[in-house]
XYZ file of C-alpha atoms in Angstrom:
361
model
C -17.487 4.247 24.052
C -13.890 4.431 22.952
C -13.284 2.623 26.690
C -15.774 -0.163 25.341
C -13.877 -0.504 21.947
C -11.107 -0.837 23.522
C -11.530 -3.445 26.238
C -12.831 -5.684 23.108
C -10.616 -4.837 20.689
C -8.565 -6.311 24.023
C -10.720 -9.505 23.814
C -9.587 -10.051 20.416
C -6.587 -9.854 21.036
C -6.380 -12.028 23.768
C -8.698 -14.411 21.743
C -6.202 -14.616 18.982
C -3.301 -15.211 21.044
C -4.647 -17.695 22.727
C -5.983 -19.993 19.947
C -2.840 -19.831 17.619
C -0.647 -20.871 20.457
C -3.224 -24.060 20.622
C -3.461 -24.000 17.045
C 0.328 -23.938 17.107
C 0.373 -26.974 19.726
C -1.845 -29.657 17.206
C -0.114 -29.015 14.254
C 3.183 -29.990 15.513
C 1.532 -32.794 17.150
C 0.234 -33.784 14.314
C 3.437 -33.782 12.410
C 5.528 -35.476 15.402
C 6.977 -37.473 12.732
C 8.911 -34.387 11.373
C 10.433 -32.691 15.097
C 11.343 -29.314 13.796
C 9.729 -25.526 14.769
C 9.075 -24.779 11.204
C 7.048 -27.172 10.429
C 4.298 -26.015 13.007
C 5.021 -22.558 12.330
C 4.125 -22.875 8.417
C 1.086 -24.892 9.267
C 0.058 -22.232 11.546
C 0.743 -19.363 9.242
C -1.203 -21.515 6.582
C -3.928 -22.086 8.111
C -4.618 -18.729 9.596
C -4.776 -16.926 5.367
C -7.286 -20.609 4.555
C -9.130 -19.610 7.090
C -9.015 -15.068 5.939
C -10.267 -16.871 2.938
C -12.858 -18.656 3.593
C -14.390 -15.918 6.129
C -13.879 -13.663 2.897
C -14.718 -15.654 1.012
C -18.185 -16.107 2.860
C -18.876 -12.071 2.371
C -18.322 -12.157 -1.558
C -20.861 -15.420 -1.738
C -23.382 -13.507 -0.311
C -22.679 -10.034 -1.977
C -23.265 -11.990 -5.273
C -26.581 -14.035 -3.920
C -28.020 -10.618 -3.105
C -27.565 -8.515 -6.090
C -24.095 -6.634 -5.176
C -21.008 -6.430 -7.188
C -17.968 -6.583 -5.858
C -15.085 -4.481 -6.404
C -12.119 -5.726 -4.029
C -11.555 -9.192 -2.740
C -8.376 -8.747 -0.692
C -6.599 -11.291 1.476
C -4.521 -9.575 2.644
C -1.503 -8.336 1.379
C -3.057 -8.786 -2.306
C -5.881 -7.609 -3.333
C -7.682 -7.941 -6.757
C -9.730 -5.587 -8.088
C -12.411 -6.610 -9.479
C -13.042 -3.839 -11.988
C -9.923 -3.907 -13.505
C -9.322 -7.633 -13.022
C -5.637 -6.877 -11.344
C -4.221 -7.892 -8.516
C -2.579 -5.615 -6.173
C 0.128 -5.302 -3.208
C -2.008 -3.636 -0.839
C 0.411 -0.926 1.151
C -0.612 -1.061 5.175
C -2.516 1.875 5.039
C -5.033 0.548 2.125
C -5.718 -2.612 4.715
C -8.723 -2.338 5.595
C -8.764 -5.197 7.888
C -5.532 -7.256 9.820
C -6.904 -10.088 7.337
C -8.733 -8.840 4.796
C -11.921 -7.532 3.536
C -14.628 -7.026 0.718
C -15.802 -4.168 -0.284
C -19.138 -4.431 -2.643
C -22.032 -2.506 -3.435
C -25.570 -3.292 -4.875
C -26.432 -3.800 -8.666
C -30.188 -1.678 -7.934
C -31.046 0.568 -5.523
C -33.727 -1.985 -4.302
C -30.740 -4.209 -3.579
C -29.311 -1.969 -1.314
C -31.238 -3.034 1.881
C -30.623 -3.449 5.527
C -30.556 -6.821 5.437
C -29.040 -7.389 2.036
C -26.259 -5.612 3.757
C -26.388 -7.559 7.312
C -26.592 -10.875 5.719
C -23.948 -9.851 3.971
C -21.539 -9.329 7.064
C -23.111 -11.895 8.771
C -22.097 -14.792 6.222
C -17.473 -13.974 6.981
C -18.393 -15.568 10.148
C -21.009 -17.648 9.744
C -18.191 -18.934 6.662
C -15.629 -19.663 9.834
C -17.904 -21.503 11.921
C -19.340 -23.898 9.328
C -15.839 -24.522 7.906
C -14.622 -25.501 12.002
C -17.724 -27.906 11.632
C -16.967 -28.996 9.112
C -13.069 -29.755 10.185
C -14.722 -31.098 13.374
C -16.636 -33.838 11.469
C -13.413 -35.408 9.453
C -11.548 -35.172 12.652
C -14.557 -37.367 14.206
C -14.199 -39.561 10.797
C -10.235 -40.275 12.392
C -10.166 -41.009 14.772
C -13.279 -43.932 14.608
C -10.431 -45.941 13.066
C -7.260 -47.332 15.137
C -4.922 -46.095 12.179
C -2.096 -44.762 14.554
C -1.745 -42.300 11.723
C -5.610 -41.617 11.080
C -5.440 -40.363 15.392
C -2.212 -37.821 14.445
C -4.202 -36.605 11.580
C -7.047 -35.798 13.763
C -4.795 -33.181 15.559
C -4.787 -31.019 12.022
C -8.958 -31.060 11.195
C -8.981 -29.930 15.563
C -6.026 -26.912 14.539
C -7.919 -26.148 11.763
C -11.570 -26.295 13.886
C -9.363 -23.970 16.334
C -7.944 -21.402 13.899
C -11.916 -20.973 11.835
C -13.621 -21.060 15.446
C -11.388 -18.164 16.276
C -12.021 -15.888 13.769
C -15.650 -16.222 13.604
C -15.139 -15.341 17.449
C -13.282 -12.451 16.879
C -15.316 -10.709 13.986
C -18.371 -11.390 15.918
C -16.584 -9.209 19.079
C -17.949 -5.548 18.590
C -14.610 -3.697 18.469
C -13.403 -0.842 16.393
C -14.290 -1.950 12.394
C -15.598 -5.595 13.706
C -18.248 -7.435 11.605
C -19.874 -7.444 15.452
C -19.666 -3.763 15.261
C -21.018 -3.663 12.269
C -24.193 -6.272 12.581
C -24.597 -3.686 15.680
C -24.569 -0.523 13.582
C -27.345 -2.112 11.208
C -29.651 -4.032 13.710
C -31.069 -0.186 14.674
C -33.027 1.435 12.241
C -31.092 4.252 11.469
C -33.577 6.476 8.661
C -31.228 9.163 7.925
C -28.124 6.139 7.381
C -30.542 4.617 4.555
C -31.488 8.217 2.744
C -27.870 9.315 2.234
C -26.909 5.005 1.497
C -26.692 6.018 -2.727
C -23.778 8.567 -1.460
C -21.844 5.686 0.679
C -22.186 3.473 -2.429
C -20.965 6.288 -4.911
C -18.105 7.287 -2.616
C -17.327 3.465 -2.334
C -17.215 2.709 -5.980
C -14.980 6.368 -6.929
C -12.874 4.765 -3.824
C -11.885 2.055 -5.175
C -11.582 3.336 -8.894
C -14.315 2.737 -10.337
C -14.919 3.841 -14.092
C -16.730 7.041 -14.064
C -18.431 5.986 -17.221
C -18.790 2.844 -15.571
C -21.598 4.567 -12.848
C -24.914 2.708 -13.036
C -27.761 6.054 -14.430
C -30.454 4.561 -11.452
C -27.302 5.494 -8.382
C -26.127 8.681 -10.083
C -29.845 9.495 -10.129
C -30.234 8.716 -6.457
C -27.289 10.003 -5.890
C -28.872 13.220 -6.973
C -31.940 12.919 -4.832
C -30.289 12.954 -1.924
C -31.029 16.491 -0.405
C -27.828 18.117 0.852
C -29.174 20.932 3.367
C -26.650 23.939 2.995
C -25.062 22.609 -0.363
C -24.971 23.691 -3.153
C -27.710 22.680 -5.661
C -25.939 19.733 -7.897
C -22.371 21.198 -7.670
C -21.047 17.486 -7.109
C -23.483 16.158 -9.956
C -22.536 18.427 -12.306
C -18.929 17.621 -11.736
C -19.411 13.565 -12.122
C -20.666 14.613 -15.256
C -17.854 16.619 -16.775
C -16.117 13.742 -15.428
C -18.121 10.929 -17.410
C -18.293 12.917 -20.314
C -14.376 13.183 -20.529
C -13.687 9.575 -19.687
C -16.324 8.133 -22.588
C -14.772 5.253 -25.494
C -15.374 8.305 -27.239
C -15.469 11.979 -25.285
C -18.261 14.004 -26.616
C -15.971 17.432 -26.325
C -18.539 19.789 -27.671
C -20.495 18.944 -24.767
C -17.803 17.969 -22.161
C -17.006 22.397 -23.481
C -20.725 23.595 -22.933
C -20.702 21.236 -19.494
C -17.092 22.892 -18.151
C -18.514 26.267 -19.774
C -21.411 26.321 -17.508
C -19.663 25.328 -14.286
C -17.261 27.749 -14.381
C -20.509 30.164 -14.535
C -22.039 28.598 -11.829
C -19.177 27.748 -9.271
C -16.192 29.285 -10.327
C -12.785 27.970 -11.503
C -10.589 25.589 -9.090
C -7.799 23.516 -9.287
C -9.854 20.304 -11.135
C -11.808 22.714 -13.121
C -8.862 24.651 -14.614
C -7.365 21.406 -15.446
C -10.208 19.406 -16.936
C -10.828 22.673 -19.235
C -6.181 22.671 -19.939
C -6.491 19.381 -21.144
C -10.054 19.972 -23.264
C -9.250 22.218 -25.267
C -5.315 20.723 -25.544
C -6.476 17.418 -26.693
C -10.158 17.906 -27.687
C -9.538 21.235 -29.114
C -6.043 20.798 -30.033
C -5.477 24.599 -29.579
C -2.448 24.659 -27.321
C -2.388 28.458 -26.713
C -5.773 28.357 -24.920
C -4.817 24.859 -23.021
C -2.091 26.882 -21.854
C -4.276 29.801 -20.237
C -6.666 27.406 -19.071
C -4.144 26.324 -16.798
C -4.497 26.119 -13.120
C -2.494 29.243 -11.847
C -3.219 29.184 -7.774
C -1.750 26.836 -5.018
C -1.978 22.922 -6.202
C -5.123 20.415 -4.844
C -3.507 18.023 -3.204
C -7.666 16.290 -4.305
C -6.826 17.484 -7.965
C -3.178 16.595 -8.257
C -2.846 13.425 -10.820
C -5.411 16.476 -13.050
C -3.399 18.693 -12.655
C -0.422 16.528 -14.018
C -2.012 15.339 -17.190
C -3.097 19.349 -17.945
C 0.136 20.243 -18.359
C 1.073 17.160 -19.852
C -1.210 17.893 -22.289
C -0.419 20.766 -23.318
C 3.145 19.990 -23.534
C 2.191 17.244 -26.130
C 0.750 19.580 -28.151
C 3.823 22.391 -28.526
C 5.747 19.185 -29.095
C 7.396 18.901 -25.865
C 8.070 15.104 -25.311
C 10.633 15.711 -22.300
C 8.545 17.638 -20.655
C 5.235 16.255 -21.525
C 7.071 12.568 -19.954
C 8.305 14.421 -16.337
C 4.395 15.349 -16.649
C 3.251 11.897 -17.023
C 5.496 10.535 -14.801
C 4.871 12.671 -11.643
C 0.597 12.163 -12.725
C 1.126 8.376 -12.025
C 2.844 8.906 -9.159
C -0.046 11.029 -8.405
C -2.400 8.201 -9.229
C -0.895 5.507 -7.054
C -0.755 7.917 -4.034
C -4.338 8.021 -4.017
C -5.001 4.275 -4.212
C -3.305 1.342 -4.604
C -5.435 0.566 -7.449
C -5.006 0.350 -10.939
C -7.021 3.625 -12.594
C -8.405 3.105 -16.094
C -8.864 6.577 -16.231
C -5.362 8.555 -16.716
C -4.804 4.807 -18.281
C -6.550 6.334 -21.016
C -5.743 9.476 -20.574
C -2.316 9.228 -21.007
C -2.479 7.368 -23.886
C -4.294 9.890 -25.654
C -1.697 12.678 -24.749
C 0.728 10.397 -26.214
C -0.904 10.721 -29.424
C -1.699 14.137 -29.195
C 2.353 14.379 -29.339
C 3.303 17.012 -31.989
C 6.861 16.797 -33.818
C 8.816 19.512 -31.988
């Protein structure tokens, strides 16, 4: 399996280099009046970006047409984060593809079919081939003229067609993470994968910082209906409930207290739960002494560091320690950025509530 992936990835690299060199030469011929190396280099790079943009637009347009919600539209190194309508620089570790990617989820369970997913994945390469065909048609129209300038311009159209074909072809090769590999997986019926699809949709939305309060009810219900043999009955679902209550525009702190206490009784404490507990006691109940006692005392949990710092900042705020609060808030923001480059509106509101709770020293 691994050797096959390596073989396809090497073929993809070979096609890319050959196509890029061909396009570079064509751009040079198209701009023979400007005998400088930088013109074809700039055109080759610009053509690559344009083709990637068209490729990802194909995915996004198909997702919208299929009734899916687009979360991120990325043409590396920048990504448009639709939930917060912000453009984000994506560090190398967060770039899911060398060129770009689109992250989307269905707006209802009925729209999350394998067929719709197949259409969304296939539409990226299809958009590239449509672009290549359009470029070739324009090139032929240029070639009908006898003006030398039109003959030169035809090389520009051919270069775009070459780059578009290369992008479409490479994306269809079945190497690791490519559209081709995804299409092969989708072509094989997999009842188990379909059964657990809601868990993947939930994980995708949380990964891209969709606010917990914005998660659709149908998805929460569908995720809870997925069987998890050997796992505690509804621990994850109950944790989501607590997060959603605290993430509300106007949190119901009394209800959150009931849920946290019930969760602790059923599953015990943790860095995440104790931090939510301390934050609730400080911000929701204004009890500095109780909040300080509820802080997590164990080893730091990498997955809950943002909430741990938020809880400590909230305790310091109600105690009137502004300098300490500021330090914890800085650490919270750093932890949030370390987990994801996309804006986190939940922790933005948490910070606002903590600052509003600051008491005079």
